[in-house]
Amino acid sequence: MEPGPLTLTYAVASDVGQRREANEDSVYTSPRLLAVADGMGGHVAGEVASSGAIGAVEALDERLAAESGKADVETLAGAVTDAGRRLRALVEEDSGLQGMGTTLTVLAWDGASFAVAHVGDSRAYRLRAGELVQVTRDHTVVQELVDQGRISPELAGSHPQRSVLTRALQGAGEPEPDLFTLDAQAGDRYLICSDGLSDVASPAELTEVLATVTDPEAAVQRLVDLANAGGGPDNITCVVADIAQG
């Protein structure tokens, strides 16, 4: 008897954190698309930027649902381009939004693998056989220093410039997302999160929660609690997605 198809289940949580007055993160989940955007540029502009980016993801999902389609990396690239176009249009309508921007990390599920589009320092991780791997690369000054061997990965987490982005979706210029595909296996668990979680929780702490809290709803809440217990200096958004054999 052949094994059944792979299935996707997921849960999402978002929290303002301990030190912010508003939540500039936006998130979108469906059986096809999982996305997190972390806005910047002041609490109004940041929320506008992240919402605009997620609006492009939602529009793609509506199109996929209507056509019974699946997204590949080229489809996601088009959605990121649309997101950039939306932000530029918003800035043209309101010059007060000049300088706003957002990260965007999107995973598109096709039943066997994820297509990924990523820009900024929100992150996607995969837990497989107890090992947690960050599958996206931060677009930050500090990550470039790590890549150049000028600082260690251990020092990167506490570097004062760790949140300075080298790439983001903004109201000017063309977006440059990383685009790639991840093959999925039954038993995989994926985490997409804003830096409000990843800046506070260590890889070991993330691994412990993801490996031991089996229910996705309970896992995302535990991750939010973990970030808040660490001071909650920023907004916290996370999506946990599980792959199982149907």
Short mmCIF file of C-alpha atoms in Angstrom, two decimals:
data_model
loop_
_atom_site.label_atom_id
_atom_site.label_comp_id
_atom_site.label_asym_id
_atom_site.label_seq_id
_atom_site.Cartn_x
_atom_site.Cartn_y
_atom_site.Cartn_z
CA MET A 1 0.00 0.00 0.00
CA GLU A 2 1.47 3.32 -1.06
CA PRO A 3 1.67 6.11 1.52
CA GLY A 4 -0.92 8.87 1.28
CA PRO A 5 -0.14 12.40 0.17
CA LEU A 6 1.61 14.87 2.44
CA THR A 7 -0.67 17.17 4.40
CA LEU A 8 -0.08 20.62 5.85
CA THR A 9 -1.44 21.91 9.17
CA TYR A 10 -0.49 25.25 10.71
CA ALA A 11 -1.12 27.78 13.44
CA VAL A 12 -0.29 31.47 13.83
CA ALA A 13 0.18 33.90 16.71
CA SER A 14 1.04 37.59 16.84
CA ASP A 15 1.65 39.81 19.85
CA VAL A 16 2.58 43.47 20.31
CA GLY A 17 5.35 42.54 22.76
CA GLN A 18 6.31 44.31 25.98
CA ARG A 19 7.68 47.63 24.72
CA ARG A 20 5.70 48.62 21.63
CA GLU A 21 2.39 50.44 21.49
CA ALA A 22 1.30 49.02 18.13
CA ASN A 23 1.89 45.85 16.13
CA GLU A 24 3.68 46.59 12.84
CA ASP A 25 3.81 42.89 11.86
CA SER A 26 1.33 41.38 9.41
CA VAL A 27 0.72 37.71 8.72
CA TYR A 28 -1.23 35.56 6.27
CA THR A 29 -1.97 31.84 6.32
CA SER A 30 -3.94 29.52 4.07
CA PRO A 31 -3.62 25.93 2.85
CA ARG A 32 -1.47 27.34 0.02
CA LEU A 33 0.51 30.29 1.40
CA LEU A 34 2.18 31.16 4.71
CA ALA A 35 3.67 34.64 5.06
CA VAL A 36 5.10 37.01 7.67
CA ALA A 37 5.93 40.69 7.11
CA ASP A 38 7.61 42.97 9.67
CA GLY A 39 7.04 46.66 8.92
CA MET A 40 9.39 49.55 9.63
CA GLY A 41 9.23 53.31 9.41
CA GLY A 42 7.25 54.40 12.45
CA HIS A 43 4.23 52.70 13.92
CA VAL A 44 1.78 53.96 11.29
CA ALA A 45 4.02 53.57 8.24
CA GLY A 46 5.37 50.20 9.35
CA GLU A 47 1.89 48.78 9.69
CA VAL A 48 0.94 50.23 6.30
CA ALA A 49 4.01 48.67 4.65
CA SER A 50 3.56 45.20 6.12
CA SER A 51 -0.17 45.24 5.39
CA GLY A 52 0.51 46.26 1.79
CA ALA A 53 2.96 43.41 1.31
CA ILE A 54 0.59 40.87 2.83
CA GLY A 55 -2.18 42.28 0.62
CA ALA A 56 -0.18 41.16 -2.40
CA VAL A 57 0.16 37.67 -0.91
CA GLU A 58 -3.57 37.52 -0.22
CA ALA A 59 -4.32 38.60 -3.81
CA LEU A 60 -2.09 35.80 -5.10
CA ASP A 61 -3.86 33.29 -2.86
CA GLU A 62 -7.27 34.38 -4.11
CA ARG A 63 -6.07 33.88 -7.68
CA LEU A 64 -4.61 30.46 -6.89
CA ALA A 65 -7.84 29.39 -5.18
CA ALA A 66 -9.95 30.54 -8.13
CA GLU A 67 -7.73 28.70 -10.61
CA SER A 68 -7.01 25.66 -8.40
CA GLY A 69 -3.38 26.56 -9.01
CA LYS A 70 -0.10 26.15 -7.13
CA ALA A 71 2.65 28.71 -6.71
CA ASP A 72 6.26 28.17 -7.78
CA VAL A 73 9.19 30.52 -7.27
CA GLU A 74 8.33 32.50 -10.40
CA THR A 75 4.78 33.01 -9.15
CA LEU A 76 6.12 34.18 -5.78
CA ALA A 77 8.56 36.53 -7.50
CA GLY A 78 5.57 38.10 -9.22
CA ALA A 79 3.79 38.53 -5.89
CA VAL A 80 6.84 40.25 -4.39
CA THR A 81 6.99 42.57 -7.40
CA ASP A 82 3.30 43.33 -6.86
CA ALA A 83 4.00 44.05 -3.20
CA GLY A 84 6.69 46.54 -4.16
CA ARG A 85 4.33 48.17 -6.64
CA ARG A 86 1.67 48.52 -3.93
CA LEU A 87 4.11 50.22 -1.57
CA ARG A 88 5.25 52.66 -4.26
CA ALA A 89 1.64 53.56 -5.02
CA LEU A 90 0.97 54.22 -1.33
CA VAL A 91 3.97 56.55 -1.10
CA GLU A 92 2.82 58.40 -4.23
CA GLU A 93 -0.57 58.93 -2.59
CA ASP A 94 0.90 60.03 0.76
CA SER A 95 4.41 61.50 0.90
CA GLY A 96 4.33 61.09 4.68
CA LEU A 97 4.90 57.36 4.10
CA GLN A 98 8.26 58.01 2.42
CA GLY A 99 10.92 55.74 3.90
CA MET A 100 8.55 53.00 5.05
CA GLY A 101 9.41 49.40 4.31
CA THR A 102 8.85 45.82 5.36
CA THR A 103 10.38 42.40 5.38
CA LEU A 104 8.50 39.57 3.67
CA THR A 105 8.96 35.83 3.98
CA VAL A 106 6.50 33.64 2.04
CA LEU A 107 6.26 29.85 1.79
CA ALA A 108 3.99 28.38 -0.89
CA TRP A 109 2.88 24.76 -0.44
CA ASP A 110 2.29 22.54 -3.49
CA GLY A 111 1.67 19.24 -1.71
CA ALA A 112 5.27 18.03 -1.87
CA SER A 113 7.51 21.07 -1.38
CA PHE A 114 7.61 24.76 -0.52
CA ALA A 115 8.53 27.55 -2.89
CA VAL A 116 10.09 30.37 -0.87
CA ALA A 117 10.42 34.11 -1.43
CA HIS A 118 12.33 36.08 1.18
CA VAL A 119 13.56 39.63 1.70
CA GLY A 120 14.71 41.22 4.96
CA ASP A 121 15.37 39.64 8.35
CA SER A 122 12.20 37.77 9.15
CA ARG A 123 13.14 34.09 9.10
CA ALA A 124 12.06 30.62 8.10
CA TYR A 125 13.39 27.57 9.93
CA ARG A 126 12.93 23.83 9.39
CA LEU A 127 13.01 21.25 12.16
CA ARG A 128 13.79 17.80 10.77
CA ALA A 129 14.74 14.78 12.87
CA GLY A 130 15.35 17.05 15.85
CA GLU A 131 17.72 19.40 14.00
CA LEU A 132 16.72 23.05 13.52
CA VAL A 133 18.09 24.80 10.42
CA GLN A 134 17.53 28.42 9.40
CA VAL A 135 16.59 28.09 5.73
CA THR A 136 16.48 31.81 4.93
CA ARG A 137 19.44 34.21 5.03
CA ASP A 138 19.11 37.53 6.82
CA HIS A 139 19.57 40.58 4.59
CA THR A 140 21.41 42.58 7.25
CA VAL A 141 24.71 44.38 7.71
CA VAL A 142 25.61 41.94 10.48
CA GLN A 143 24.94 38.86 8.29
CA GLU A 144 27.30 40.32 5.68
CA LEU A 145 29.95 40.73 8.39
CA VAL A 146 29.45 37.07 9.34
CA ASP A 147 29.69 36.00 5.70
CA GLN A 148 32.94 37.95 5.36
CA GLY A 149 34.36 36.27 8.47
CA ARG A 150 34.67 39.59 10.29
CA ILE A 151 32.48 38.57 13.24
CA SER A 152 31.31 35.20 14.55
CA PRO A 153 27.69 34.02 14.32
CA GLU A 154 27.64 34.02 18.12
CA LEU A 155 28.49 37.74 18.27
CA ALA A 156 25.97 38.57 15.54
CA GLY A 157 23.03 38.03 17.87
CA SER A 158 24.09 40.85 20.20
CA HIS A 159 25.63 43.21 17.64
CA PRO A 160 24.17 46.75 17.89
CA GLN A 161 23.54 46.82 14.12
CA ARG A 162 21.89 43.41 13.91
CA SER A 163 18.59 44.94 12.71
CA VAL A 164 20.09 47.20 10.01
CA LEU A 165 18.72 45.81 6.75
CA THR A 166 20.55 45.65 3.44
CA ARG A 167 17.41 44.60 1.58
CA ALA A 168 13.71 45.23 2.23
CA LEU A 169 10.48 45.91 0.39
CA GLN A 170 10.18 49.68 0.19
CA GLY A 171 8.24 52.44 -1.48
CA ALA A 172 11.13 53.03 -3.88
CA GLY A 173 13.26 50.71 -6.01
CA GLU A 174 12.66 47.16 -7.13
CA PRO A 175 12.56 44.32 -4.58
CA GLU A 176 15.30 41.68 -4.73
CA PRO A 177 13.95 38.57 -3.00
CA ASP A 178 15.82 35.34 -2.48
CA LEU A 179 13.88 32.61 -4.32
CA PHE A 180 14.32 28.88 -3.75
CA THR A 181 12.50 25.58 -3.17
CA LEU A 182 12.45 23.33 -0.10
CA ASP A 183 11.59 19.64 -0.43
CA ALA A 184 9.31 18.53 2.39
CA GLN A 185 9.16 15.26 4.31
CA ALA A 186 6.58 13.81 6.65
CA GLY A 187 7.51 14.86 10.16
CA ASP A 188 8.99 18.21 9.13
CA ARG A 189 8.04 21.27 11.16
CA TYR A 190 8.51 24.79 9.77
CA LEU A 191 8.67 28.08 11.64
CA ILE A 192 8.26 31.51 10.01
CA CYS A 193 8.79 34.43 12.36
CA SER A 194 9.58 38.11 12.71
CA ASP A 195 12.76 39.17 14.49
CA GLY A 196 10.70 39.90 17.59
CA LEU A 197 11.06 36.17 18.23
CA SER A 198 14.40 35.28 16.62
CA ASP A 199 16.28 38.21 18.23
CA VAL A 200 15.21 37.07 21.69
CA ALA A 201 15.05 33.27 21.56
CA SER A 202 18.20 31.24 20.96
CA PRO A 203 18.27 28.40 18.42
CA ALA A 204 18.38 25.96 21.36
CA GLU A 205 15.25 27.51 22.89
CA LEU A 206 13.43 27.46 19.55
CA THR A 207 14.42 23.83 19.05
CA GLU A 208 13.17 22.82 22.49
CA VAL A 209 9.72 24.32 21.90
CA LEU A 210 9.37 23.06 18.35
CA ALA A 211 10.57 19.57 19.24
CA THR A 212 8.52 19.08 22.38
CA VAL A 213 5.25 21.00 21.94
CA THR A 214 3.46 18.84 19.40
CA ASP A 215 0.28 20.88 18.89
CA PRO A 216 0.92 23.82 16.51
CA GLU A 217 -1.51 26.11 18.36
CA ALA A 218 0.23 25.43 21.65
CA ALA A 219 3.65 25.80 20.00
CA VAL A 220 3.02 29.29 18.61
CA GLN A 221 1.67 30.46 21.95
CA ARG A 222 4.68 29.02 23.75
CA LEU A 223 6.99 30.85 21.33
CA VAL A 224 5.19 34.17 21.95
CA ASP A 225 5.46 33.57 25.70
CA LEU A 226 9.17 32.79 25.28
CA ALA A 227 9.81 36.08 23.48
CA ASN A 228 7.83 38.08 26.03
CA ALA A 229 9.67 36.38 28.89
CA GLY A 230 12.88 37.57 27.23
CA GLY A 231 11.74 41.17 27.41
CA GLY A 232 9.50 41.32 24.33
CA PRO A 233 11.36 44.33 22.88
CA ASP A 234 9.59 44.11 19.53
CA ASN A 235 6.40 42.79 17.95
CA ILE A 236 6.28 38.99 17.86
CA THR A 237 4.74 37.01 15.02
CA CYS A 238 5.18 33.34 14.25
CA VAL A 239 3.68 30.59 12.10
CA VAL A 240 4.29 26.90 12.84
CA ALA A 241 3.50 24.45 10.05
CA ASP A 242 3.60 20.65 10.25
CA ILE A 243 3.94 18.15 7.42
CA ALA A 244 2.35 14.75 7.90
CA GLN A 245 1.65 11.70 5.78
CA GLY A 246 -2.02 11.66 4.85
#
